Amino acid sequence: MLSLITFALACLNAASSVTALPQEVQPSSIFTSTSGFTGTGFTFSAGRSAVCLIGRISVSASAQNIKILYSGPPNQLNATQTIQELLAGAPTIYEETNGGPNKVSGTWTLSTKLCFPADLIAASRVTTVQLLTHGATLDQTYWDFAPGYSYIDAAAKAGYATFSYDRLGVGQSQHPDPIQVVQAAIQVEILHQLVLKLRSMPGLAGKLFQNVVGVGHSAGSTFTQALTQQYPNDFDAVILTGVSTSVATVSAGQAALNLQIANQSPTNNGKFNGIGNGYFTPSTQTGLQFAFFKYPNFDPAILTSAFQKLQTNTLGELLTFGTLVGPAASYTRPVQILNGNSDYVFCGGNCKLPSDQAAAALGFFYPAVGDKGSTYLVPNTGHNINQHKSAGEAFAKHIEFLRKNKL
Ligand SMILES: *[C@@H]1O[C@H](CO)[C@@H](O)[C@H](O)[C@H]1NC(C)=O
């Protein structure tokens, strides 16, 4: 009799646990393997819609960099002069420092995060991973910034996996020579190696994806677009944000950031100790706002937090970004270009002038894409779209684009 009651109670418990509110999954039930990663841990995305495996991966790559005839800067006085020359109207520094091609090879450790929907059924149905590449002076936290400001959450809710990483020379990733190694070309080759890992076994965490979508912001868009020039079969679709072909106000935006040698910057707080003098970081919150934000469409607390989390870019990147810019003439898969309509850096504060700058960028970067190309300008939004109150609107546009293209 007693055992019958126990049995009945057990059934009741089992039934009630089935009808109870869905519990957050155990990360280990989604990530049964951590192969390819070291130093692993589990975490949830900012809004807890995604469960993530964090860890370091090792990437080998080689690229045709440029031999830069410059070693330094020895101090901030020299750095400021160098940046002034970089931003000058007729920047001869590019020619003066160009020592010709320089093949660079290496194996580096990157800090990464692979996220799946925090729902077992949605996680089991994932076929597409979005490969997220952040912009200059940011790190991978741009994609998962805070609850309500997380593209990783939005993607997970829509059934996508995401893979985000700190680019070489950023955040928790390795910081090699900021002049000769951390240049534009090697960043593109590293991105290519990441695609290969996501597309082949044993891959990362034993996961094999049918589709890889490249998503970039700002410099991350430049790298993502450059990949579609060099390896047009890598991405099944691309989403570029915070980018255009109009460069009239790029210099003024960069000047506002007032780049300083990161290890000597007042904002260092120890996080840039020991990295080379060719790593730069913005120096003031007002400069950050000027370049990347549109008031009043952001929460001041988000701006403060964005300033506290600022990272670096390198002199090597600043001198070589321009070499990547060109059309992906043979890329014909879906493309979305989305900008904040008030992006100062790439649109001088109005992306509709003199004509739609996202549309102009689409025409230049993807001349063969035809009706698989689409653009959107998010109203009242600056360059760092994900850190504005309109982030959710931008995320919805990305998801709508992917759905429309059956990804
Ligand atoms: C800055 O330092 C570099 C490397 O030492 C040097 O080549 C350059 O001439 C210096 N620039 C100025 C303005 O002193």
PDB file of C-alpha atoms in Angstrom, residues 92-312:
ATOM      1  CA  THR A  92      51.556  60.527 -47.126  1.00  0.00           C
ATOM      2  CA  ILE A  93      52.299  58.426 -44.049  1.00  0.00           C
ATOM      3  CA  TYR A  94      50.760  55.427 -45.851  1.00  0.00           C
ATOM      4  CA  GLU A  95      53.333  55.674 -48.642  1.00  0.00           C
ATOM      5  CA  GLU A  96      56.232  56.623 -46.397  1.00  0.00           C
ATOM      6  CA  THR A  97      55.747  53.621 -44.120  1.00  0.00           C
ATOM      7  CA  ASN A  98      54.902  51.051 -46.825  1.00  0.00           C
ATOM      8  CA  GLY A  99      57.839  48.673 -47.106  1.00  0.00           C
ATOM      9  CA  GLY A 100      56.052  46.229 -49.435  1.00  0.00           C
ATOM     10  CA  PRO A 101      54.416  42.847 -48.847  1.00  0.00           C
ATOM     11  CA  ASN A 102      55.314  40.921 -45.709  1.00  0.00           C
ATOM     12  CA  LYS A 103      54.003  37.397 -45.224  1.00  0.00           C
ATOM     13  CA  VAL A 104      52.981  36.848 -41.613  1.00  0.00           C
ATOM     14  CA  SER A 105      52.101  33.440 -40.168  1.00  0.00           C
ATOM     15  CA  GLY A 106      51.282  32.345 -36.690  1.00  0.00           C
ATOM     16  CA  THR A 107      49.130  30.458 -34.257  1.00  0.00           C
ATOM     17  CA  TRP A 108      47.231  32.601 -31.822  1.00  0.00           C
ATOM     18  CA  THR A 109      44.810  32.142 -28.974  1.00  0.00           C
ATOM     19  CA  LEU A 110      41.425  33.831 -29.246  1.00  0.00           C
ATOM     20  CA  SER A 111      38.798  34.332 -26.567  1.00  0.00           C
ATOM     21  CA  THR A 112      35.470  33.082 -27.921  1.00  0.00           C
ATOM     22  CA  LYS A 113      31.849  32.333 -27.083  1.00  0.00           C
ATOM     23  CA  LEU A 114      29.612  29.774 -28.802  1.00  0.00           C
ATOM     24  CA  CYS A 115      25.935  30.234 -27.922  1.00  0.00           C
ATOM     25  CA  PHE A 116      22.837  28.123 -28.539  1.00  0.00           C
ATOM     26  CA  PRO A 117      19.175  28.786 -27.745  1.00  0.00           C
ATOM     27  CA  ALA A 118      18.581  28.040 -24.055  1.00  0.00           C
ATOM     28  CA  ASP A 119      15.736  25.766 -25.040  1.00  0.00           C
ATOM     29  CA  LEU A 120      16.544  22.127 -25.716  1.00  0.00           C
ATOM     30  CA  ILE A 121      14.206  21.708 -28.662  1.00  0.00           C
ATOM     31  CA  ALA A 122      15.274  24.956 -30.356  1.00  0.00           C
ATOM     32  CA  ALA A 123      18.910  24.067 -29.663  1.00  0.00           C
ATOM     33  CA  SER A 124      18.487  20.635 -31.243  1.00  0.00           C
ATOM     34  CA  ARG A 125      17.114  22.224 -34.431  1.00  0.00           C
ATOM     35  CA  VAL A 126      19.939  24.697 -35.003  1.00  0.00           C
ATOM     36  CA  THR A 127      21.390  24.551 -38.511  1.00  0.00           C
ATOM     37  CA  THR A 128      22.765  28.085 -38.864  1.00  0.00           C
ATOM     38  CA  VAL A 129      25.471  29.810 -36.903  1.00  0.00           C
ATOM     39  CA  GLN A 130      26.058  33.548 -37.094  1.00  0.00           C
ATOM     40  CA  LEU A 131      29.716  34.518 -36.908  1.00  0.00           C
ATOM     41  CA  LEU A 132      29.898  37.899 -35.168  1.00  0.00           C
ATOM     42  CA  THR A 133      32.879  40.203 -35.741  1.00  0.00           C
ATOM     43  CA  HIS A 134      33.084  43.345 -33.614  1.00  0.00           C
ATOM     44  CA  GLY A 135      34.387  46.791 -34.572  1.00  0.00           C
ATOM     45  CA  ALA A 136      37.483  48.794 -33.648  1.00  0.00           C
ATOM     46  CA  THR A 137      37.964  49.711 -29.968  1.00  0.00           C
ATOM     47  CA  LEU A 138      35.165  47.273 -29.072  1.00  0.00           C
ATOM     48  CA  ASP A 139      35.300  43.599 -28.187  1.00  0.00           C
ATOM     49  CA  GLN A 140      32.872  40.704 -28.422  1.00  0.00           C
ATOM     50  CA  THR A 141      30.743  42.147 -25.608  1.00  0.00           C
ATOM     51  CA  TYR A 142      29.280  44.466 -28.261  1.00  0.00           C
ATOM     52  CA  TRP A 143      27.066  41.532 -29.322  1.00  0.00           C
ATOM     53  CA  ASP A 144      25.831  40.728 -25.815  1.00  0.00           C
ATOM     54  CA  PHE A 145      26.076  44.097 -24.176  1.00  0.00           C
ATOM     55  CA  ALA A 146      23.235  44.088 -21.633  1.00  0.00           C
ATOM     56  CA  PRO A 147      19.701  42.705 -21.288  1.00  0.00           C
ATOM     57  CA  GLY A 148      17.708  44.237 -24.173  1.00  0.00           C
ATOM     58  CA  TYR A 149      20.935  45.115 -25.968  1.00  0.00           C
ATOM     59  CA  SER A 150      22.050  41.636 -26.940  1.00  0.00           C
ATOM     60  CA  TYR A 151      22.009  40.379 -30.502  1.00  0.00           C
ATOM     61  CA  ILE A 152      23.035  36.990 -29.122  1.00  0.00           C
ATOM     62  CA  ASP A 153      19.726  36.901 -27.206  1.00  0.00           C
ATOM     63  CA  ALA A 154      17.720  37.990 -30.259  1.00  0.00           C
ATOM     64  CA  ALA A 155      19.409  35.387 -32.460  1.00  0.00           C
ATOM     65  CA  ALA A 156      18.901  32.622 -29.885  1.00  0.00           C
ATOM     66  CA  LYS A 157      15.216  33.491 -29.519  1.00  0.00           C
ATOM     67  CA  ALA A 158      14.910  33.104 -33.288  1.00  0.00           C
ATOM     68  CA  GLY A 159      16.659  29.719 -33.206  1.00  0.00           C
ATOM     69  CA  TYR A 160      20.196  30.634 -34.228  1.00  0.00           C
ATOM     70  CA  ALA A 161      23.550  29.740 -32.778  1.00  0.00           C
ATOM     71  CA  THR A 162      26.141  32.513 -32.603  1.00  0.00           C
ATOM     72  CA  PHE A 163      29.897  32.486 -32.437  1.00  0.00           C
ATOM     73  CA  SER A 164      31.539  35.660 -31.180  1.00  0.00           C
ATOM     74  CA  TYR A 165      35.195  36.326 -30.488  1.00  0.00           C
ATOM     75  CA  ASP A 166      37.663  38.986 -29.480  1.00  0.00           C
ATOM     76  CA  ARG A 167      39.639  39.696 -32.625  1.00  0.00           C
ATOM     77  CA  LEU A 168      43.389  39.219 -32.601  1.00  0.00           C
ATOM     78  CA  GLY A 169      44.886  41.955 -30.429  1.00  0.00           C
ATOM     79  CA  VAL A 170      41.664  42.653 -28.525  1.00  0.00           C
ATOM     80  CA  GLY A 171      40.321  41.939 -25.055  1.00  0.00           C
ATOM     81  CA  GLN A 172      41.163  38.474 -23.788  1.00  0.00           C
ATOM     82  CA  SER A 173      42.710  37.348 -27.087  1.00  0.00           C
ATOM     83  CA  GLN A 174      46.431  37.364 -27.721  1.00  0.00           C
ATOM     84  CA  HIS A 175      48.181  40.696 -28.374  1.00  0.00           C
ATOM     85  CA  PRO A 176      51.026  40.166 -30.828  1.00  0.00           C
ATOM     86  CA  ASP A 177      53.061  42.934 -32.497  1.00  0.00           C
ATOM     87  CA  PRO A 178      50.556  45.783 -33.141  1.00  0.00           C
ATOM     88  CA  ILE A 179      52.487  47.134 -36.127  1.00  0.00           C
ATOM     89  CA  GLN A 180      53.691  44.148 -38.165  1.00  0.00           C
ATOM     90  CA  VAL A 181      51.229  41.403 -37.125  1.00  0.00           C
ATOM     91  CA  VAL A 182      47.855  42.882 -36.129  1.00  0.00           C
ATOM     92  CA  GLN A 183      46.926  44.319 -39.517  1.00  0.00           C
ATOM     93  CA  ALA A 184      43.814  44.120 -41.674  1.00  0.00           C
ATOM     94  CA  ALA A 185      44.907  41.189 -43.867  1.00  0.00           C
ATOM     95  CA  ILE A 186      45.586  38.783 -40.984  1.00  0.00           C
ATOM     96  CA  GLN A 187      42.199  39.590 -39.412  1.00  0.00           C
ATOM     97  CA  VAL A 188      40.498  38.460 -42.628  1.00  0.00           C
ATOM     98  CA  GLU A 189      42.516  35.224 -42.740  1.00  0.00           C
ATOM     99  CA  ILE A 190      41.651  34.494 -39.116  1.00  0.00           C
ATOM    100  CA  LEU A 191      37.973  35.018 -39.930  1.00  0.00           C
ATOM    101  CA  HIS A 192      38.355  32.536 -42.799  1.00  0.00           C
ATOM    102  CA  GLN A 193      39.895  29.976 -40.430  1.00  0.00           C
ATOM    103  CA  LEU A 194      36.944  30.423 -38.050  1.00  0.00           C
ATOM    104  CA  VAL A 195      34.520  29.677 -40.895  1.00  0.00           C
ATOM    105  CA  LEU A 196      36.468  26.508 -41.725  1.00  0.00           C
ATOM    106  CA  LYS A 197      36.240  25.371 -38.101  1.00  0.00           C
ATOM    107  CA  LEU A 198      32.480  25.964 -38.005  1.00  0.00           C
ATOM    108  CA  ARG A 199      31.982  24.080 -41.263  1.00  0.00           C
ATOM    109  CA  SER A 200      33.995  20.928 -40.634  1.00  0.00           C
ATOM    110  CA  MET A 201      34.349  18.239 -38.001  1.00  0.00           C
ATOM    111  CA  PRO A 202      35.673  17.951 -35.362  1.00  0.00           C
ATOM    112  CA  GLY A 203      34.908  21.648 -35.461  1.00  0.00           C
ATOM    113  CA  LEU A 204      34.086  23.483 -32.275  1.00  0.00           C
ATOM    114  CA  ALA A 205      32.359  21.641 -29.427  1.00  0.00           C
ATOM    115  CA  GLY A 206      31.580  18.870 -31.924  1.00  0.00           C
ATOM    116  CA  LYS A 207      28.974  21.076 -33.599  1.00  0.00           C
ATOM    117  CA  LEU A 208      28.637  21.037 -37.372  1.00  0.00           C
ATOM    118  CA  PHE A 209      26.671  23.842 -39.021  1.00  0.00           C
ATOM    119  CA  GLN A 210      25.003  23.735 -42.425  1.00  0.00           C
ATOM    120  CA  ASN A 211      25.010  27.484 -42.797  1.00  0.00           C
ATOM    121  CA  VAL A 212      27.384  30.174 -41.623  1.00  0.00           C
ATOM    122  CA  VAL A 213      26.189  33.781 -41.755  1.00  0.00           C
ATOM    123  CA  GLY A 214      28.786  36.533 -41.393  1.00  0.00           C
ATOM    124  CA  VAL A 215      27.690  39.464 -39.245  1.00  0.00           C
ATOM    125  CA  GLY A 216      29.922  42.472 -38.775  1.00  0.00           C
ATOM    126  CA  HIS A 217      29.945  45.850 -37.141  1.00  0.00           C
ATOM    127  CA  SER A 218      32.115  48.731 -38.408  1.00  0.00           C
ATOM    128  CA  ALA A 219      35.669  47.401 -38.872  1.00  0.00           C
ATOM    129  CA  GLY A 220      34.150  43.949 -38.337  1.00  0.00           C
ATOM    130  CA  SER A 221      31.958  44.654 -41.377  1.00  0.00           C
ATOM    131  CA  THR A 222      35.040  45.607 -43.357  1.00  0.00           C
ATOM    132  CA  PHE A 223      36.644  42.251 -42.471  1.00  0.00           C
ATOM    133  CA  THR A 224      33.415  40.347 -43.179  1.00  0.00           C
ATOM    134  CA  GLN A 225      33.011  42.064 -46.546  1.00  0.00           C
ATOM    135  CA  ALA A 226      36.679  41.483 -47.418  1.00  0.00           C
ATOM    136  CA  LEU A 227      36.125  37.778 -46.763  1.00  0.00           C
ATOM    137  CA  THR A 228      33.325  37.752 -49.343  1.00  0.00           C
ATOM    138  CA  GLN A 229      35.788  39.242 -51.862  1.00  0.00           C
ATOM    139  CA  GLN A 230      38.472  36.651 -51.174  1.00  0.00           C
ATOM    140  CA  TYR A 231      36.366  33.585 -50.293  1.00  0.00           C
ATOM    141  CA  PRO A 232      32.907  34.075 -51.832  1.00  0.00           C
ATOM    142  CA  ASN A 233      31.775  30.605 -50.698  1.00  0.00           C
ATOM    143  CA  ASP A 234      32.511  31.090 -46.998  1.00  0.00           C
ATOM    144  CA  PHE A 235      29.277  32.783 -45.949  1.00  0.00           C
ATOM    145  CA  ASP A 236      25.723  31.771 -46.875  1.00  0.00           C
ATOM    146  CA  ALA A 237      24.665  35.357 -46.209  1.00  0.00           C
ATOM    147  CA  VAL A 238      26.175  38.484 -44.716  1.00  0.00           C
ATOM    148  CA  ILE A 239      24.857  41.250 -42.503  1.00  0.00           C
ATOM    149  CA  LEU A 240      26.987  44.386 -42.425  1.00  0.00           C
ATOM    150  CA  THR A 241      26.272  47.115 -39.904  1.00  0.00           C
ATOM    151  CA  GLY A 242      27.904  50.490 -39.285  1.00  0.00           C
ATOM    152  CA  VAL A 243      29.616  50.755 -42.645  1.00  0.00           C
ATOM    153  CA  SER A 244      29.358  52.763 -45.846  1.00  0.00           C
ATOM    154  CA  THR A 245      31.532  53.997 -48.680  1.00  0.00           C
ATOM    155  CA  SER A 246      31.306  57.664 -47.736  1.00  0.00           C
ATOM    156  CA  VAL A 247      34.457  58.584 -45.867  1.00  0.00           C
ATOM    157  CA  ALA A 248      34.090  62.369 -45.609  1.00  0.00           C
ATOM    158  CA  THR A 249      33.601  62.336 -41.816  1.00  0.00           C
ATOM    159  CA  VAL A 250      35.582  59.233 -40.875  1.00  0.00           C
ATOM    160  CA  SER A 251      38.577  61.376 -39.927  1.00  0.00           C
ATOM    161  CA  ALA A 252      36.538  63.754 -37.782  1.00  0.00           C
ATOM    162  CA  GLY A 253      34.949  60.797 -35.981  1.00  0.00           C
ATOM    163  CA  GLN A 254      38.323  59.217 -35.380  1.00  0.00           C
ATOM    164  CA  ALA A 255      39.779  62.501 -34.210  1.00  0.00           C
ATOM    165  CA  ALA A 256      36.970  62.766 -31.648  1.00  0.00           C
ATOM    166  CA  LEU A 257      38.098  59.453 -30.167  1.00  0.00           C
ATOM    167  CA  ASN A 258      41.441  61.118 -29.375  1.00  0.00           C
ATOM    168  CA  LEU A 259      43.349  57.852 -29.441  1.00  0.00           C
ATOM    169  CA  GLN A 260      46.013  57.366 -26.823  1.00  0.00           C
ATOM    170  CA  ILE A 261      48.647  54.703 -26.270  1.00  0.00           C
ATOM    171  CA  ALA A 262      46.475  52.193 -24.402  1.00  0.00           C
ATOM    172  CA  ASN A 263      49.010  51.169 -21.790  1.00  0.00           C
ATOM    173  CA  GLN A 264      49.514  54.828 -20.814  1.00  0.00           C
ATOM    174  CA  SER A 265      45.910  55.956 -21.179  1.00  0.00           C
ATOM    175  CA  PRO A 266      44.007  57.393 -18.200  1.00  0.00           C
ATOM    176  CA  THR A 267      41.330  54.782 -18.966  1.00  0.00           C
ATOM    177  CA  ASN A 268      43.771  51.885 -18.690  1.00  0.00           C
ATOM    178  CA  ASN A 269      42.877  50.750 -15.138  1.00  0.00           C
ATOM    179  CA  GLY A 270      45.403  47.978 -15.578  1.00  0.00           C
ATOM    180  CA  LYS A 271      43.557  46.221 -18.387  1.00  0.00           C
ATOM    181  CA  PHE A 272      46.095  47.295 -21.023  1.00  0.00           C
ATOM    182  CA  ASN A 273      49.235  46.776 -18.959  1.00  0.00           C
ATOM    183  CA  GLY A 274      52.059  45.185 -20.870  1.00  0.00           C
ATOM    184  CA  ILE A 275      50.698  45.534 -24.391  1.00  0.00           C
ATOM    185  CA  GLY A 276      52.763  47.314 -27.035  1.00  0.00           C
ATOM    186  CA  ASN A 277      52.717  51.059 -27.671  1.00  0.00           C
ATOM    187  CA  GLY A 278      51.059  50.458 -31.052  1.00  0.00           C
ATOM    188  CA  TYR A 279      47.787  49.584 -29.258  1.00  0.00           C
ATOM    189  CA  PHE A 280      45.550  52.654 -28.998  1.00  0.00           C
ATOM    190  CA  THR A 281      42.355  53.368 -27.082  1.00  0.00           C
ATOM    191  CA  PRO A 282      39.895  56.307 -27.040  1.00  0.00           C
ATOM    192  CA  SER A 283      40.480  58.683 -24.174  1.00  0.00           C
ATOM    193  CA  THR A 284      37.171  60.315 -23.227  1.00  0.00           C
ATOM    194  CA  GLN A 285      33.520  59.413 -22.870  1.00  0.00           C
ATOM    195  CA  THR A 286      32.445  62.588 -24.648  1.00  0.00           C
ATOM    196  CA  GLY A 287      34.612  61.631 -27.616  1.00  0.00           C
ATOM    197  CA  LEU A 288      33.052  58.178 -27.626  1.00  0.00           C
ATOM    198  CA  GLN A 289      29.583  59.724 -27.612  1.00  0.00           C
ATOM    199  CA  PHE A 290      30.505  62.119 -30.422  1.00  0.00           C
ATOM    200  CA  ALA A 291      31.801  59.372 -32.712  1.00  0.00           C
ATOM    201  CA  PHE A 292      29.453  56.497 -31.977  1.00  0.00           C
ATOM    202  CA  PHE A 293      26.218  57.663 -30.306  1.00  0.00           C
ATOM    203  CA  LYS A 294      23.088  59.689 -31.119  1.00  0.00           C
ATOM    204  CA  TYR A 295      21.585  61.596 -28.201  1.00  0.00           C
ATOM    205  CA  PRO A 296      18.990  61.210 -26.754  1.00  0.00           C
ATOM    206  CA  ASN A 297      18.279  57.746 -28.148  1.00  0.00           C
ATOM    207  CA  PHE A 298      20.507  55.914 -25.684  1.00  0.00           C
ATOM    208  CA  ASP A 299      20.569  55.242 -21.969  1.00  0.00           C
ATOM    209  CA  PRO A 300      23.389  57.293 -20.371  1.00  0.00           C
ATOM    210  CA  ALA A 301      24.234  54.248 -18.248  1.00  0.00           C
ATOM    211  CA  ILE A 302      24.870  52.288 -21.453  1.00  0.00           C
ATOM    212  CA  LEU A 303      27.229  55.019 -22.687  1.00  0.00           C
ATOM    213  CA  THR A 304      29.122  54.926 -19.398  1.00  0.00           C
ATOM    214  CA  SER A 305      29.347  51.177 -19.530  1.00  0.00           C
ATOM    215  CA  ALA A 306      30.456  51.297 -23.173  1.00  0.00           C
ATOM    216  CA  PHE A 307      33.226  53.687 -22.174  1.00  0.00           C
ATOM    217  CA  GLN A 308      34.345  51.474 -19.304  1.00  0.00           C
ATOM    218  CA  LYS A 309      34.490  48.429 -21.566  1.00  0.00           C
ATOM    219  CA  LEU A 310      36.423  50.134 -24.361  1.00  0.00           C
ATOM    220  CA  GLN A 311      39.188  48.151 -25.973  1.00  0.00           C
ATOM    221  CA  THR A 312      41.913  48.883 -28.487  1.00  0.00           C
TER     222      THR A 312
END
